[in-house]
């Protein structure tokens, strides 16, 4: 196996040289679980590889009392990890795809997107409300979420409910819900709850008519140095083509809207045969305004590998083993859907939402 200079070598018990790959992770329990799951996939595929896990804490983990949308910096959870990648201290970083901006800093790329978990949002009730749903909760019940996207859609759909910020990692939020009387329920991504082993706390999964999900929600992404051909090759086997195509269309949509993680933008995608379907929407903060549209495109799910030496990068993603024709089609779908919404005034809605949120 060819080795690049930034891969260190260790001797295993048989004296056989094998590669040491270091995986950077945030220290939160969810980040550790996500990194471990990618590590065990890699271990299955490459039994000779030595994996080391390096845990770091990021600004996003340290600032627990401010709403994510107000801290402003898009790369909140990713910056320190990218610094470590750049300095060759780690070779691979596993992220929730939805935390990665649609354009990555130069020198980095997403080398794999793994099969998506349930991408939908879930309602977690205070135990005393067991059995109720957002429809049947008493008027003025307080729902905890600091996602502008969730709040906008749910305010529109459930005007009788009230919404308040809640921050912290998943453990902290569940504690805040259970041990106080501040919130009737909180809204979290089903995928995160499942990975933490808290699926039993899900009392309701929100379908697209109630709340569409965030771009990339539920999918794990593997970030690497763009120049590190060996590692790129190695992680490319983790790509799940349906998920890659869906997430590229979603990211292209968000990118064309110039939205970050702190704008009320939501999506829904499906792959059926060779058709890729994308629904995307932008909302005012109070949910009163909504621009929403759907489009579809034919993607060939053949396995025409990208033979060309220069790999194509689509919204930060290098998917070496997915057909480049399909990747291009997926990207075009997202761009075109966004252009349609921009023609209908999406820019104004987003600009106003940003200003209002900054002023609050
Ligand atoms: C982003 C948002 C949130 C996270 C904004 C959004 C939720 C923030 C909040 C971009 N990142 O969704 O509208 O509720 O205050 C995050 C979670 C996961 C990845 C937790 C969650 C796990 C699920 C996954 C935080 N990032 O959303 O419940 O892998 O998608």
Coordinates of C-alpha atoms and ligand atoms in Angstrom, one line a residue:
X1 CA 0.0 0.0 0.0
X2 CA 1.3 3.4 -0.9
X3 CA 1.9 5.7 2.0
X4 CA 2.1 9.5 2.0
X5 CA 4.5 11.3 4.3
X6 CA 1.9 12.4 6.8
X7 CA 0.9 8.9 7.7
X8 CA 2.9 7.4 10.5
X9 CA 3.9 3.8 10.7
X10 CA 3.6 1.5 13.6
X11 CA 4.8 -2.1 14.2
X12 CA 2.1 -4.5 15.1
X13 CA 2.8 -7.7 17.0
X14 CA 4.0 -9.5 13.9
X15 CA 6.5 -6.8 13.1
X16 CA 4.4 -5.9 10.1
X17 CA 4.2 -2.3 9.3
X18 CA 0.7 -0.8 9.3
X19 CA -0.7 2.7 9.0
X20 CA -1.7 4.8 12.0
X21 CA -4.7 7.0 11.1
X22 CA -5.7 9.6 13.7
X23 CA -9.3 10.6 14.0
X24 CA -10.1 14.0 15.6
X25 CA -13.3 14.4 17.5
X26 CA -15.1 16.8 19.8
X27 CA -15.4 15.7 23.4
X28 CA -19.1 15.6 23.6
X29 CA -20.7 12.2 24.0
X30 CA -22.5 12.4 20.7
X31 CA -19.3 13.4 18.8
X32 CA -17.5 10.5 20.4
X33 CA -20.2 8.0 19.5
X34 CA -20.3 9.3 15.9
X35 CA -16.5 9.1 15.6
X36 CA -16.4 5.6 17.1
X37 CA -19.1 4.3 14.7
X38 CA -17.0 5.5 11.7
X39 CA -13.9 4.1 13.3
X40 CA -15.5 0.6 13.6
X41 CA -16.7 0.8 10.0
X42 CA -13.1 1.6 8.9
X43 CA -11.7 -1.2 11.1
X44 CA -14.1 -3.7 9.4
X45 CA -13.0 -2.7 6.0
X46 CA -9.3 -2.2 6.8
X47 CA -8.4 -4.6 9.6
X48 CA -4.7 -3.7 9.4
X49 CA -5.1 0.0 10.0
X50 CA -4.3 1.4 13.4
X51 CA -6.8 4.0 14.4
X52 CA -6.2 6.5 17.1
X53 CA -8.9 8.8 18.5
X54 CA -7.9 12.4 19.5
X55 CA -10.6 14.3 21.5
X56 CA -10.7 18.1 21.6
X57 CA -13.1 20.6 22.9
X58 CA -14.3 23.4 20.6
X59 CA -15.7 26.9 21.1
X60 CA -19.2 25.5 20.4
X61 CA -18.8 23.0 23.2
X62 CA -17.6 25.7 25.6
X63 CA -20.3 28.3 25.0
X64 CA -23.4 26.5 26.3
X65 CA -25.6 29.4 27.3
X66 CA -25.9 31.3 24.0
X67 CA -28.2 30.2 21.1
X68 CA -26.3 28.7 18.3
X69 CA -27.8 31.2 15.8
X70 CA -26.5 34.1 17.9
X71 CA -22.9 33.0 18.3
X72 CA -22.7 33.8 14.6
X73 CA -19.6 31.9 13.6
X74 CA -20.5 29.2 11.2
X75 CA -17.5 27.1 11.9
X76 CA -18.1 27.0 15.6
X77 CA -17.7 23.3 16.1
X78 CA -15.3 22.7 13.3
X79 CA -12.5 25.2 13.5
X80 CA -10.2 23.6 16.1
X81 CA -10.6 20.3 14.4
X82 CA -9.7 21.7 11.0
X83 CA -6.7 23.4 12.6
X84 CA -5.5 20.0 13.8
X85 CA -6.1 18.5 10.4
X86 CA -4.1 21.3 8.8
X87 CA -1.2 20.7 11.2
X88 CA -1.3 17.0 10.4
X89 CA -2.1 16.2 14.1
X90 CA -5.1 14.3 12.8
X91 CA -6.0 12.8 9.4
X92 CA -9.8 12.4 9.6
X93 CA -12.5 14.3 11.4
X94 CA -16.1 13.0 11.7
X95 CA -18.9 15.6 11.8
X96 CA -22.6 15.8 11.7
X97 CA -22.9 16.9 8.1
X98 CA -25.4 19.6 9.1
X99 CA -22.8 21.4 11.2
X100 CA -20.4 21.8 8.2
X101 CA -20.8 25.0 6.2
X102 CA -21.6 24.6 2.4
X103 CA -18.2 25.9 1.5
X104 CA -15.3 24.6 3.4
X105 CA -12.1 26.5 4.0
X106 CA -9.4 25.9 1.3
X107 CA -7.5 22.7 1.8
X108 CA -10.3 20.7 3.3
X109 CA -13.0 18.4 1.7
X110 CA -15.7 16.0 2.7
X111 CA -14.3 12.7 1.6
X112 CA -17.3 10.6 2.6
X113 CA -21.0 11.0 3.5
X114 CA -22.4 7.9 5.2
X115 CA -25.8 6.4 5.0
X116 CA -28.3 8.8 6.6
X117 CA -30.1 8.0 9.7
X118 CA -33.7 9.2 10.1
X119 CA -33.3 12.9 9.1
X120 CA -36.5 14.1 10.8
X121 CA -36.9 16.1 13.9
X122 CA -38.5 14.6 17.0
X123 CA -40.5 15.8 19.9
X124 CA -39.3 14.8 23.4
X125 CA -41.9 15.5 26.1
X126 CA -41.4 16.3 29.8
X127 CA -42.3 12.9 31.4
X128 CA -45.5 14.4 32.9
X129 CA -46.9 15.0 29.5
X130 CA -46.5 11.5 28.3
X131 CA -48.9 10.5 25.5
X132 CA -49.5 14.0 24.2
X133 CA -48.5 15.4 20.8
X134 CA -47.9 19.0 19.6
X135 CA -51.5 19.0 18.5
X136 CA -52.9 18.0 21.8
X137 CA -50.7 19.9 24.2
X138 CA -52.4 22.6 26.2
X139 CA -52.4 26.1 24.7
X140 CA -49.3 28.2 25.6
X141 CA -47.2 25.1 26.3
X142 CA -43.5 26.1 26.1
X143 CA -41.5 24.2 23.5
X144 CA -37.7 24.4 23.8
X145 CA -35.6 24.9 20.7
X146 CA -33.0 27.4 19.6
X147 CA -33.1 26.4 16.0
X148 CA -34.6 29.2 14.0
X149 CA -35.7 26.7 11.4
X150 CA -37.7 24.6 13.8
X151 CA -39.2 27.6 15.6
X152 CA -40.3 29.2 12.3
X153 CA -42.0 26.1 11.0
X154 CA -43.6 25.1 14.2
X155 CA -44.9 28.6 15.0
X156 CA -46.6 28.6 11.6
X157 CA -48.1 25.1 12.1
X158 CA -48.9 25.3 15.9
X159 CA -49.6 29.0 16.6
X160 CA -51.1 28.1 20.0
X161 CA -47.7 27.0 21.4
X162 CA -44.8 29.1 22.7
X163 CA -41.2 28.7 21.8
X164 CA -38.1 29.4 23.9
X165 CA -34.4 28.9 23.5
X166 CA -32.6 26.0 24.9
X167 CA -28.9 25.4 24.5
X168 CA -26.3 22.9 25.6
X169 CA -25.4 19.4 24.4
X170 CA -28.0 16.7 24.2
X171 CA -27.3 15.5 27.8
X172 CA -27.7 19.0 29.1
X173 CA -30.9 19.6 27.2
X174 CA -32.6 16.5 28.4
X175 CA -31.6 17.4 31.9
X176 CA -33.0 20.9 31.6
X177 CA -36.3 19.3 30.3
X178 CA -36.7 16.6 32.9
X179 CA -35.5 18.3 36.0
X180 CA -37.2 21.7 35.7
X181 CA -40.7 22.8 34.7
X182 CA -39.4 25.4 32.1
X183 CA -40.3 23.4 29.0
X184 CA -43.3 21.1 28.1
X185 CA -41.2 19.5 25.4
X186 CA -38.1 20.0 23.3
X187 CA -37.4 19.4 19.7
X188 CA -34.2 17.5 18.7
X189 CA -33.0 15.6 15.7
X190 CA -34.1 12.0 15.8
X191 CA -30.7 10.9 14.5
X192 CA -28.8 12.3 17.5
X193 CA -31.3 10.8 20.0
X194 CA -31.0 7.4 18.3
X195 CA -27.2 7.5 18.3
X196 CA -27.2 8.4 22.0
X197 CA -29.5 5.4 22.7
X198 CA -32.4 7.6 23.7
X199 CA -34.8 6.6 21.0
X200 CA -37.4 5.6 23.7
X201 CA -37.7 9.3 24.6
X202 CA -39.0 10.1 21.1
X203 CA -42.8 10.7 21.4
X204 CA -43.4 12.0 17.9
X205 CA -41.5 12.2 14.7
X206 CA -42.3 15.4 12.7
X207 CA -43.1 14.8 9.1
X208 CA -42.6 17.4 6.3
X209 CA -46.0 18.9 6.7
X210 CA -45.1 19.9 10.3
X211 CA -41.4 20.5 10.1
X212 CA -38.9 19.9 7.3
X213 CA -35.3 19.1 8.3
X214 CA -32.0 20.9 8.1
X215 CA -29.6 20.5 5.2
X216 CA -27.6 17.4 5.8
X217 CA -29.4 16.4 9.0
X218 CA -28.9 12.8 10.1
X219 CA -25.9 12.2 7.9
X220 CA -22.3 11.8 9.1
X221 CA -19.5 13.4 7.1
X222 CA -15.8 12.6 7.1
X223 CA -13.6 15.6 6.6
X224 CA -10.0 15.2 5.3
X225 CA -7.2 17.2 3.8
X226 CA -8.1 17.8 0.1
X227 CA -4.5 16.9 -0.9
X228 CA -4.3 13.7 1.0
X229 CA -5.0 11.2 -1.8
X230 CA -4.4 8.1 0.3
X231 CA -6.9 9.0 3.0
X232 CA -9.4 10.3 0.4
X233 CA -9.2 6.9 -1.4
X234 CA -9.5 5.1 1.9
X235 CA -12.6 6.9 3.2
X236 CA -14.4 6.9 -0.2
X237 CA -15.7 3.4 0.4
X238 CA -17.9 4.8 3.2
X239 CA -19.9 6.9 0.7
X240 CA -23.6 6.0 0.5
X241 CA -24.6 7.1 -3.0
X242 CA -28.3 8.0 -2.3
X243 CA -27.3 10.0 0.8
X244 CA -24.5 11.7 -1.1
X245 CA -26.9 12.8 -3.9
X246 CA -29.6 14.0 -1.5
X247 CA -27.1 15.9 0.6
X248 CA -25.4 17.5 -2.4
X249 CA -28.7 18.8 -3.7
X250 CA -29.6 20.1 -0.2
X251 CA -26.2 21.8 0.3
X252 CA -26.3 23.3 -3.2
X253 CA -29.7 24.7 -2.3
X254 CA -28.5 26.3 0.9
X255 CA -25.3 27.5 -0.7
X256 CA -27.2 29.3 -3.6
X257 CA -29.4 31.0 -1.0
X258 CA -26.2 32.0 0.9
X259 CA -27.7 30.6 4.1
X260 CA -25.6 29.3 7.0
X261 CA -26.6 27.2 9.9
X262 CA -28.3 30.2 11.4
X263 CA -31.1 30.9 8.9
X264 CA -34.6 29.4 8.7
X265 CA -34.1 27.2 5.7
X266 CA -35.5 23.7 5.6
X267 CA -35.5 20.8 3.1
X268 CA -36.9 17.4 2.3
X269 CA -35.4 15.0 -0.3
X270 CA -36.1 11.5 -1.6
X271 CA -34.5 9.2 -4.1
X272 CA -36.9 6.9 -6.0
X273 CA -35.3 4.8 -8.7
X274 CA -33.3 7.2 -10.8
X275 CA -35.3 10.3 -9.6
X276 CA -34.0 12.7 -7.0
X277 CA -36.7 14.9 -5.4
X278 CA -36.0 18.1 -3.5
X279 CA -38.4 20.3 -1.6
X280 CA -36.9 23.4 -0.1
X281 CA -38.3 26.4 1.9
X282 CA -37.3 29.6 3.6
X283 CA -39.3 31.2 6.4
X284 CA -39.5 34.4 8.3
X285 CA -38.6 34.1 12.0
X286 CA -42.2 34.0 13.1
X287 CA -43.2 31.6 10.3
X288 CA -45.7 34.0 8.9
X289 CA -43.9 34.1 5.6
X290 CA -42.9 31.0 3.7
X291 CA -41.6 30.4 0.2
X292 CA -41.5 26.7 -0.7
X293 CA -41.0 24.8 -3.9
X294 CA -40.2 21.3 -5.2
X295 CA -38.2 20.0 -8.2
X296 CA -36.9 16.7 -9.4
X297 CA -34.1 15.5 -11.6
X298 CA -33.0 12.2 -13.1
X299 CA -29.8 10.9 -11.6
X300 CA -28.2 7.8 -13.0
X301 CA -27.5 5.4 -10.1
X302 CA -24.9 3.5 -12.2
X303 CA -21.5 3.1 -10.7
X304 CA -19.6 5.1 -13.3
X305 CA -16.6 5.9 -11.2
X306 CA -14.9 9.3 -11.6
X307 CA -11.8 8.2 -13.6
X308 CA -10.6 11.7 -14.2
X309 CA -7.4 12.7 -12.3
X310 CA -8.9 16.0 -11.1
X311 CA -11.6 15.0 -8.7
X312 CA -14.7 17.2 -8.9
X313 CA -15.8 18.8 -5.7
X314 CA -19.5 19.6 -5.2
X315 CA -20.4 21.9 -2.4
X316 CA -17.3 20.8 -0.5
X317 CA -17.9 17.1 -1.2
X318 CA -15.4 14.8 -3.0
X319 CA -17.3 11.6 -3.7
X320 CA -14.8 9.6 -5.6
X321 CA -17.0 6.6 -6.1
X322 CA -20.2 8.2 -7.1
X323 CA -21.0 8.9 -10.8
X324 CA -19.9 12.5 -11.6
X325 CA -22.9 12.9 -14.0
X326 CA -25.2 12.2 -11.0
X327 CA -23.3 14.5 -8.7
X328 CA -23.6 17.3 -11.2
X329 CA -27.3 16.7 -11.6
X330 CA -27.9 16.7 -7.9
X331 CA -26.0 20.0 -7.5
X332 CA -27.9 21.6 -10.4
X333 CA -31.2 20.6 -8.7
X334 CA -30.3 22.4 -5.6
X335 CA -29.1 25.5 -7.4
X336 CA -32.2 25.7 -9.6
X337 CA -34.6 25.3 -6.8
X338 CA -32.9 28.1 -4.9
X339 CA -32.8 30.3 -8.0
X340 CA -36.6 29.9 -8.3
X341 CA -37.1 30.9 -4.7
X342 CA -34.7 33.8 -5.0
X343 CA -36.8 35.1 -7.9
X344 CA -39.9 35.0 -5.7
X345 CA -38.2 37.1 -3.0
X346 CA -36.3 34.6 -0.8
X347 CA -33.4 37.0 -0.3
X348 CA -35.6 39.6 1.4
X349 CA -37.0 37.0 3.8
X350 CA -33.6 35.7 4.7
X351 CA -32.1 39.2 5.1
X352 CA -34.9 40.3 7.4
X353 CA -34.6 37.1 9.4
X354 CA -30.9 37.6 9.9
X355 CA -31.3 41.2 10.9
X356 CA -34.1 40.4 13.4
X357 CA -32.1 37.6 14.9
X358 CA -29.0 39.7 15.3
X359 CA -31.0 42.5 17.0
X360 CA -32.8 40.2 19.4
Ligands
LIG1 C1 -27.4 22.9 13.4 C2 -28.6 23.2 14.0 C3 -28.7 22.5 15.2 C4 -27.4 21.8 15.3 C5 -29.7 24.1 13.5 C6 -31.0 23.4 13.0 C7 -29.8 22.4 16.2 C8 -29.6 23.6 17.2 C9 -30.6 23.7 18.3 C10 -26.9 23.5 12.2 N1 -26.7 22.1 14.2 O1 -31.1 22.2 13.0 O2 -31.9 24.1 12.5 O3 -31.5 22.9 18.4 O4 -30.4 24.7 19.1 C11 -26.8 19.4 15.9 C12 -27.5 18.2 16.4 C13 -27.0 17.1 15.6 C14 -26.1 17.7 14.7 C15 -28.5 18.1 17.5 C16 -29.9 18.4 17.0 C17 -27.4 15.6 15.6 C18 -28.2 15.1 14.5 C19 -27.5 15.0 13.1 C20 -26.9 20.8 16.4 N2 -25.9 19.0 15.0 O5 -30.2 19.0 16.0 O6 -30.8 17.9 17.7 O7 -26.5 14.3 12.9 O8 -28.0 15.7 12.2

